[in-house]
CSV table of C-alpha atoms in Angstrom, one decimal:
chain,number,residue,atom,x,y,z
X,27,MET,CA,127.8,140.8,120.6
X,28,PRO,CA,128.4,137.3,119.2
X,29,ARG,CA,125.7,135.8,117.0
X,30,TRP,CA,125.1,132.2,118.1
X,31,ARG,CA,123.9,129.3,116.0
X,32,ASP,CA,120.7,127.5,117.0
X,33,LEU,CA,121.4,124.7,119.4
X,34,PRO,CA,120.8,121.1,118.1
X,35,GLU,CA,117.2,120.0,118.7
X,36,GLU,CA,118.2,116.7,120.1
X,37,LEU,CA,120.3,118.4,122.9
X,38,ASP,CA,119.3,117.4,126.4
X,39,PRO,CA,117.4,120.1,128.3
X,40,GLN,CA,120.0,120.2,131.1
X,41,VAL,CA,122.9,120.6,128.6
X,42,ARG,CA,120.9,123.2,126.7
X,43,GLU,CA,120.4,125.2,129.8
X,44,PHE,CA,124.1,125.0,130.7
X,45,THR,CA,125.2,126.0,127.2
X,46,GLY,CA,122.9,129.0,127.4
X,47,ARG,CA,124.5,130.0,130.7
X,48,LEU,CA,128.0,129.9,129.0
X,49,ARG,CA,126.7,132.1,126.2
X,50,THR,CA,125.3,134.6,128.6
X,51,LEU,CA,128.6,134.8,130.5
X,52,VAL,CA,130.5,135.5,127.2
X,53,GLU,CA,128.0,138.1,126.0
X,54,ARG,CA,128.0,140.0,129.3
X,55,SER,CA,131.8,140.0,129.4
X,56,GLY,CA,132.0,141.6,126.0
X,57,LEU,CA,134.7,139.1,125.0
X,58,SER,CA,135.0,137.6,121.5
X,59,VAL,CA,135.5,133.8,121.1
X,60,VAL,CA,139.1,134.6,120.2
X,61,ALA,CA,139.6,136.5,123.4
X,62,VAL,CA,137.9,133.7,125.4
X,63,ALA,CA,140.3,131.2,123.8
X,64,ASP,CA,143.3,133.4,124.6
X,65,ARG,CA,142.3,133.9,128.3
X,66,THR,CA,141.3,130.3,129.0
X,67,GLY,CA,144.0,128.5,127.1
X,68,TYR,CA,141.5,126.4,125.1
X,69,SER,CA,141.4,126.9,121.3
X,70,LYS,CA,139.0,129.0,119.4
X,71,SER,CA,137.6,125.9,117.5
X,72,SER,CA,137.0,124.2,120.9
X,73,TRP,CA,135.0,127.1,122.3
X,74,GLU,CA,133.0,127.3,119.1
X,75,ALA,CA,132.0,123.7,119.6
X,76,TYR,CA,131.3,124.2,123.3
X,77,LEU,CA,129.1,127.3,122.7
X,78,ASN,CA,127.2,125.8,119.9
X,79,GLY,CA,126.3,122.6,121.8
X,80,ARG,CA,128.4,120.2,119.7
X,81,LEU,CA,130.7,119.3,122.6
X,82,LEU,CA,130.5,119.5,126.4
X,83,PRO,CA,133.5,121.5,127.7
X,84,PRO,CA,135.8,119.9,130.3
X,85,ARG,CA,135.6,121.1,133.8
X,86,GLY,CA,138.9,122.9,133.5
X,87,ALA,CA,137.6,125.0,130.6
X,88,VAL,CA,134.5,125.9,132.6
X,89,GLU,CA,136.5,127.0,135.6
X,90,ALA,CA,138.9,129.0,133.3
X,91,LEU,CA,135.8,130.8,131.7
X,92,ALA,CA,134.4,131.6,135.2
X,93,GLU,CA,137.7,133.3,136.1
X,94,ALA,CA,137.9,135.1,132.8
X,95,THR,CA,134.4,136.5,133.1
X,96,GLY,CA,134.2,137.0,136.9
X,97,ALA,CA,131.5,134.3,137.4
X,98,ASP,CA,131.2,132.2,140.5
X,99,VAL,CA,133.3,129.1,140.0
X,100,HIS,CA,131.5,126.9,142.4
X,101,HIS,CA,128.0,127.6,141.1
X,102,LEU,CA,129.1,127.2,137.5
X,103,GLY,CA,130.8,123.9,138.5
X,104,THR,CA,127.5,122.6,139.9
X,105,LEU,CA,125.7,123.4,136.7
X,106,TRP,CA,128.5,121.6,134.7
X,107,GLU,CA,128.1,118.5,136.9
X,108,LEU,CA,124.4,118.3,136.1
X,109,ALA,CA,125.0,118.9,132.4
X,110,GLU,CA,127.8,116.3,132.3
X,111,ARG,CA,125.4,113.6,133.8
X,112,ALA,CA,122.8,114.5,131.3
X,113,TRP,CA,125.3,114.3,128.5
X,114,SER,CA,126.4,110.8,129.6
X,115,ARG,CA,122.8,109.6,129.7
X,116,SER,CA,122.2,110.9,126.2
X,117,GLY,CA,125.3,109.0,125.0
X,118,MET,CA,124.2,105.8,126.6
X,119,ARG,CA,120.7,106.1,125.0
X,120,HIS,CA,122.4,106.6,121.6
X,121,ASP,CA,124.6,103.6,122.0
X,122,VAL,CA,121.6,101.4,123.0
X,123,THR,CA,119.6,102.7,119.9
X,124,MET,CA,122.4,101.9,117.5
X,125,GLU,CA,122.9,98.5,119.0
X,126,ALA,CA,119.2,97.7,118.5
X,127,ILE,CA,119.4,98.9,114.9
X,128,GLY,CA,122.4,96.6,114.3
X,129,VAL,CA,120.6,93.6,115.7
X,130,ALA,CA,117.5,94.3,113.6
X,131,ARG,CA,119.6,94.6,110.4
X,132,ALA,CA,121.5,91.3,111.2
X,133,ARG,CA,118.2,89.5,111.9
X,134,ALA,CA,116.8,90.8,108.5
X,135,ALA,CA,119.9,89.6,106.7
X,136,ILE,CA,119.6,86.1,108.2
X,137,GLU,CA,116.0,85.8,107.3
X,138,ARG,CA,116.7,86.9,103.8
X,139,PHE,CA,119.5,84.4,103.0
X,140,ASP,CA,118.8,81.5,105.4
X,141,PRO,CA,115.9,79.3,104.1
X,142,ALA,CA,115.6,77.7,107.6
X,143,ALA,CA,115.0,81.1,109.1
X,144,ARG,CA,112.3,81.9,106.5
X,145,GLY,CA,110.6,78.6,107.3
X,146,MET,CA,110.6,79.4,111.0
X,147,ASP,CA,109.2,82.8,110.3
X,148,ALA,CA,106.5,81.3,108.1
X,149,ARG,CA,105.5,78.8,110.9
X,150,LYS,CA,105.3,81.7,113.3
X,151,ASN,CA,102.8,83.4,111.0
X,152,GLY,CA,100.6,80.3,110.8
X,153,HIS,CA,101.9,78.9,107.5
X,154,SER,CA,103.8,75.6,106.9
X,155,PRO,CA,106.1,75.5,103.8
X,156,GLY,CA,105.4,71.8,103.4
X,157,ASN,CA,101.6,72.2,103.3
X,158,GLU,CA,101.5,74.7,100.5
X,159,TRP,CA,99.6,73.5,97.4
X,160,PRO,CA,101.7,73.2,94.2
X,161,ARG,CA,100.6,75.3,91.3
X,162,VAL,CA,99.4,73.1,88.4
X,163,GLU,CA,99.1,74.8,85.0
X,164,PRO,CA,96.5,73.0,82.8
X,165,PRO,CA,97.3,72.5,79.2
X,166,ASP,CA,95.6,74.7,76.6
X,167,PRO,CA,93.5,72.4,74.4
X,168,GLU,CA,93.2,75.2,71.7
X,169,GLN,CA,97.0,75.7,71.3
X,170,PRO,CA,98.1,73.7,68.1
X,171,LEU,CA,101.0,71.3,68.4
X,172,VAL,CA,103.8,72.2,65.8
X,173,ALA,CA,106.0,69.4,64.4
X,174,SER,CA,109.2,70.1,62.6
X,175,ALA,CA,109.3,69.2,58.8
X,176,PRO,CA,111.9,66.8,57.5
X,177,VAL,CA,115.0,68.4,56.0
X,178,LEU,CA,116.9,67.1,53.0
X,179,PRO,CA,120.6,66.5,53.4
X,180,ALA,CA,122.7,69.5,52.4
X,181,ARG,CA,125.0,67.4,50.2
X,182,ALA,CA,122.3,66.2,47.9
X,183,ALA,CA,120.8,69.7,47.5
X,184,SER,CA,124.1,71.3,46.7
X,185,ALA,CA,125.0,68.6,44.1
X,186,GLY,CA,121.8,69.1,42.1
X,187,GLN,CA,120.9,65.4,42.4
X,188,ALA,CA,117.4,64.2,41.7
X,189,PRO,CA,115.4,63.3,44.7
X,190,ASP,CA,115.4,59.6,43.7
X,191,SER,CA,119.2,59.5,43.6
X,192,ALA,CA,119.7,61.3,46.9
X,193,GLU,CA,120.6,59.6,50.0
X,194,PRO,CA,117.5,58.5,52.0
X,195,PRO,CA,116.8,61.2,54.5
X,196,SER,CA,116.8,60.5,58.2
X,197,PRO,CA,113.3,59.8,59.4
X,198,ALA,CA,111.8,62.9,60.9
X,199,PRO,CA,111.1,62.7,64.6
X,200,SER,CA,107.6,61.8,65.4
X,201,PRO,CA,105.5,64.7,66.7
X,202,PRO,CA,104.7,64.6,70.3
X,203,SER,CA,101.4,62.9,70.9
X,204,SER,CA,98.6,65.1,71.8
X,205,PRO,CA,97.2,64.3,75.2
X,206,SER,CA,94.0,62.3,75.1
X,207,PRO,CA,90.8,63.8,76.2
X,208,ARG,CA,90.9,61.6,79.2
X,209,GLY,CA,94.4,62.9,80.1
X,210,ARG,CA,93.3,66.5,79.8
X,211,LYS,CA,90.4,65.8,82.1
X,212,ARG,CA,92.6,64.2,84.7
X,213,VAL,CA,95.0,67.2,84.7
X,214,ALA,CA,92.1,69.6,84.9
X,215,ALA,CA,90.7,67.6,87.8
X,216,LEU,CA,94.0,67.8,89.7
X,217,PHE,CA,94.2,71.5,89.1
X,218,ALA,CA,90.6,72.0,90.3
X,219,GLY,CA,91.3,69.9,93.4
X,220,GLY,CA,94.4,71.9,94.3
X,221,LEU,CA,92.5,75.2,93.8
X,222,VAL,CA,89.6,74.0,96.0
X,223,GLY,CA,92.1,72.8,98.7
X,224,ALA,CA,93.8,76.2,98.7
X,225,LEU,CA,90.5,78.0,99.0
X,226,LEU,CA,89.5,75.8,101.9
X,227,LEU,CA,92.8,76.6,103.8
X,228,VAL,CA,92.2,80.4,103.3
X,229,ALA,CA,88.6,80.1,104.4
X,230,GLY,CA,89.7,78.2,107.6
X,231,ALA,CA,92.3,80.8,108.4
X,232,VAL,CA,89.7,83.6,108.0
X,233,LEU,CA,87.2,81.8,110.2
X,234,LEU,CA,89.9,81.3,112.9
X,235,LEU,CA,90.8,85.0,112.8
X,236,ASP,CA,87.2,86.1,112.9
X,237,ALA,CA,86.5,83.8,115.8
X,238,GLY,CA,89.3,85.4,117.8
X,239,GLY,CA,88.5,89.0,116.8
X,240,ASP,CA,84.8,88.8,117.8
X,241,GLY,CA,85.6,87.9,121.4
X,242,GLU,CA,84.9,91.4,122.6
X,243,LYS,CA,81.6,91.6,120.7
X,244,ARG,CA,80.4,88.4,122.4
X,245,GLY,CA,81.4,89.7,125.8
X,246,GLU,CA,84.4,87.4,126.1
X,247,ARG,CA,87.6,88.8,127.7
X,248,PRO,CA,91.0,87.9,126.4
X,249,THR,CA,92.9,85.4,128.4
X,250,THR,CA,95.8,87.7,128.9
X,251,ALA,CA,95.3,91.5,129.3
X,252,PRO,CA,98.6,93.2,130.0
X,253,ALA,CA,98.1,96.0,132.4
X,254,THR,CA,99.7,99.3,131.4
X,255,SER,CA,101.7,100.7,134.3
X,256,ALA,CA,102.4,104.3,135.0
X,257,ARG,CA,106.1,103.7,134.4
X,258,GLN,CA,105.4,102.6,130.7
X,259,GLN,CA,103.8,106.0,130.1
X,260,LEU,CA,106.8,108.0,131.3
X,261,PRO,CA,109.1,109.7,128.8
X,262,GLU,CA,112.3,107.9,127.8
X,263,GLY,CA,114.9,108.1,130.5
X,264,VAL,CA,112.5,108.9,133.3
X,265,LYS,CA,112.1,106.0,135.8
X,266,CYS,CA,109.6,107.1,138.4
X,267,ALA,CA,106.7,109.4,139.1
X,268,GLY,CA,104.8,110.5,142.3
X,269,GLN,CA,105.1,108.1,145.2
X,270,ASP,CA,107.5,105.9,143.3
X,271,CYS,CA,110.1,108.7,143.5
X,272,THR,CA,110.1,108.8,147.3
X,273,GLY,CA,113.7,108.7,148.5
X,274,GLN,CA,115.1,108.3,145.0
X,275,ASP,CA,118.1,110.1,143.5
X,276,PRO,CA,116.7,112.7,141.0
X,277,GLN,CA,119.6,112.3,138.6
X,278,ALA,CA,119.6,108.5,138.7
X,279,MET,CA,115.9,108.4,138.0
X,280,GLY,CA,116.0,110.9,135.2
X,281,CYS,CA,114.0,113.6,136.9
X,282,GLY,CA,116.7,116.3,136.9
X,283,ALA,CA,116.9,116.7,133.1
X,284,ALA,CA,113.8,118.9,132.8
X,285,ALA,CA,113.6,120.2,136.4
X,286,THR,CA,113.2,123.9,137.2
X,287,THR,CA,114.0,126.0,140.2
X,288,ALA,CA,110.8,126.7,142.1
X,289,ALA,CA,112.2,128.8,144.9
X,290,ASP,CA,115.6,129.9,146.1
X,291,VAL,CA,117.4,132.0,148.7
X,292,THR,CA,120.9,133.1,149.3
X,293,VAL,CA,122.4,133.2,152.8
X,294,GLY,CA,126.0,134.5,153.0
X,295,THR,CA,127.7,132.5,150.2
X,296,ALA,CA,125.3,129.6,150.3
X,297,TYR,CA,122.8,129.3,147.5
X,298,VAL,CA,119.7,127.2,148.4
X,299,GLU,CA,117.0,126.2,146.0
X,300,VAL,CA,114.0,124.0,145.5
X,301,ARG,CA,114.2,121.8,142.4
X,302,TYR,CA,110.9,120.5,141.0
X,303,SER,CA,110.1,118.1,138.1
X,304,GLU,CA,106.7,118.3,136.7
X,305,THR,CA,107.1,115.0,134.9
X,306,CYS,CA,108.1,113.1,138.0
X,307,LYS,CA,105.8,115.1,140.3
X,308,ALA,CA,108.6,115.3,142.8
X,309,ALA,CA,110.9,117.9,144.5
X,310,TRP,CA,114.3,118.0,146.1
X,311,ALA,CA,116.6,120.6,147.7
X,312,ARG,CA,120.0,121.7,146.3
X,313,VAL,CA,122.7,123.9,147.8
X,314,ALA,CA,125.9,125.4,146.3
X,315,ARG,CA,128.8,127.2,147.9
X,316,ALA,CA,128.1,125.9,151.4
X,317,ALA,CA,130.6,124.7,154.0
X,318,PRO,CA,131.4,121.0,154.5
X,319,GLY,CA,129.1,119.6,157.2
X,320,ASP,CA,126.2,121.9,156.5
X,321,VAL,CA,122.8,120.2,156.1
X,322,ILE,CA,120.3,120.8,153.4
X,323,GLN,CA,116.6,119.6,153.7
X,324,VAL,CA,113.5,119.5,151.5
X,325,LYS,CA,110.1,119.2,153.1
X,326,ALA,CA,106.4,119.4,152.2
X,327,PRO,CA,103.1,119.0,154.2
X,328,GLY,CA,101.4,115.7,154.1
X,329,ALA,CA,98.6,115.1,151.6
X,330,ASN,CA,95.0,114.9,153.0
X,331,GLY,CA,96.2,115.5,156.5
X,332,GLY,CA,98.9,112.9,156.4
X,333,ALA,CA,102.4,113.1,157.8
X,334,ALA,CA,104.8,115.6,156.5
X,335,ARG,CA,107.5,114.4,154.1
X,336,SER,CA,111.2,115.4,154.1
X,337,GLN,CA,114.6,114.4,152.9
X,338,SER,CA,118.0,115.6,154.1
X,339,ALA,CA,121.6,115.6,152.9
X,340,ARG,CA,125.0,116.7,154.3
X,341,VAL,CA,127.3,119.0,152.3
X,342,GLY,CA,130.6,117.4,151.3
X,343,ALA,CA,134.1,118.8,150.7
X,344,ASP,CA,133.1,120.5,147.4
X,345,GLY,CA,130.5,122.6,149.1
X,346,ASP,CA,127.6,121.3,147.0
X,347,ALA,CA,124.8,118.8,147.8
X,348,TYR,CA,121.3,117.8,146.9
X,349,THR,CA,118.7,115.7,148.7
X,350,LYS,CA,116.7,112.7,147.6
X,351,MET,CA,113.2,113.3,146.3
X,352,ILE,CA,109.8,113.7,147.9
X,353,PRO,CA,106.5,113.4,146.0
X,354,VAL,CA,104.5,116.7,145.6
X,355,ASP,CA,101.6,117.6,143.4
X,356,SER,CA,102.9,121.1,142.8
X,357,ALA,CA,106.2,123.0,143.3
X,358,ALA,CA,104.5,125.5,145.7
X,359,ARG,CA,104.1,122.8,148.4
X,360,ALA,CA,107.9,122.2,148.7
X,361,THR,CA,110.4,124.2,150.9
X,362,ALA,CA,114.1,123.9,151.0
X,363,CYS,CA,116.1,124.8,154.2
X,364,ALA,CA,119.8,124.8,155.0
X,365,ALA,CA,121.3,124.5,158.5
X,366,LEU,CA,124.6,126.4,158.2
X,367,GLY,CA,127.6,126.8,160.4
X,368,GLY,CA,127.2,129.0,163.5
X,369,GLY,CA,123.6,128.0,163.9
X,370,THR,CA,122.3,130.0,160.9
X,371,ARG,CA,119.2,128.5,159.3
X,372,ALA,CA,117.7,129.7,156.1
X,373,CYS,CA,114.6,128.5,154.1
X,374,THR,CA,113.0,129.4,150.8
X,375,ALA,CA,109.7,131.1,150.8
X,376,SER,CA,106.8,128.7,150.5
X,377,GLY,CA,105.0,129.0,147.1
X,378,GLY,CA,107.6,130.9,145.2
X,379,ARG,CA,111.1,132.3,144.9
X,380,GLY,CA,112.7,133.7,148.0
């Protein structure tokens, strides 16, 4: 029996379920991956990628595997369609995420190297670059002023001449004048004024923030209180729940990814099942291996004595179909029925698998 690697954690639940079904078929057949590759016409490396969840196999490979293992081609094809849609949705989410990361990086680079962008960001945060107080460093009255000593010309020193016969040295530069006590006081006053102004700005900002933050303590309500809708609380990719799912396509609304089969029944070659999503609180009917023109229906009694709910769909040329959704608070309340050719009608048992 082949030993499979653990499937990737980020794999979509629908794709994970489909990959597990492929593994089961290979294990039950007793075939090795090499034998599967030989019988299906797809390479060994391709099947290793398919069975380890790294790639989704094409439909031709799935049909070839069904023939090699004796599985039902139509049923396996239906599962592949669901996995293929889930795989496409995961790829779209990845593309959107990478695009958002790229935009964030570009924005950060612009703000880093563009002074205008930094100024705009500072104004958004309540600061104005033009209103910042300059930093004034006061002089240190205790630091001594050092003046350079006069230097004799090198020619006179090297010739051994007496100082009185040497060329008159260039007058030494006058040492910088020490600031007067009045000047030091003026600089210190400027520095103190700048420091006081900066402290006043900080205190004003703190008071403004404190005034806005204490609104709830004083019983004041914020001017805008965004309401949190139920849709914002749904997992990523799920677009409806409960009543909002009425008449919606389960795949388009993201409800099929984590759905389970709540009840099923087989009539002749037709396989009828109730699909239920706990996240979406909705159910729908699905049929495989039916004849074109057959009708599939999902129904549930009304809540609190209300009218019953139902959705129907007609089977196409491929023999598979599923209905739109109806809201239900539990899987046990939904029933799937199929009206087949020759007047045959079959329904799943209410409250469990048929």
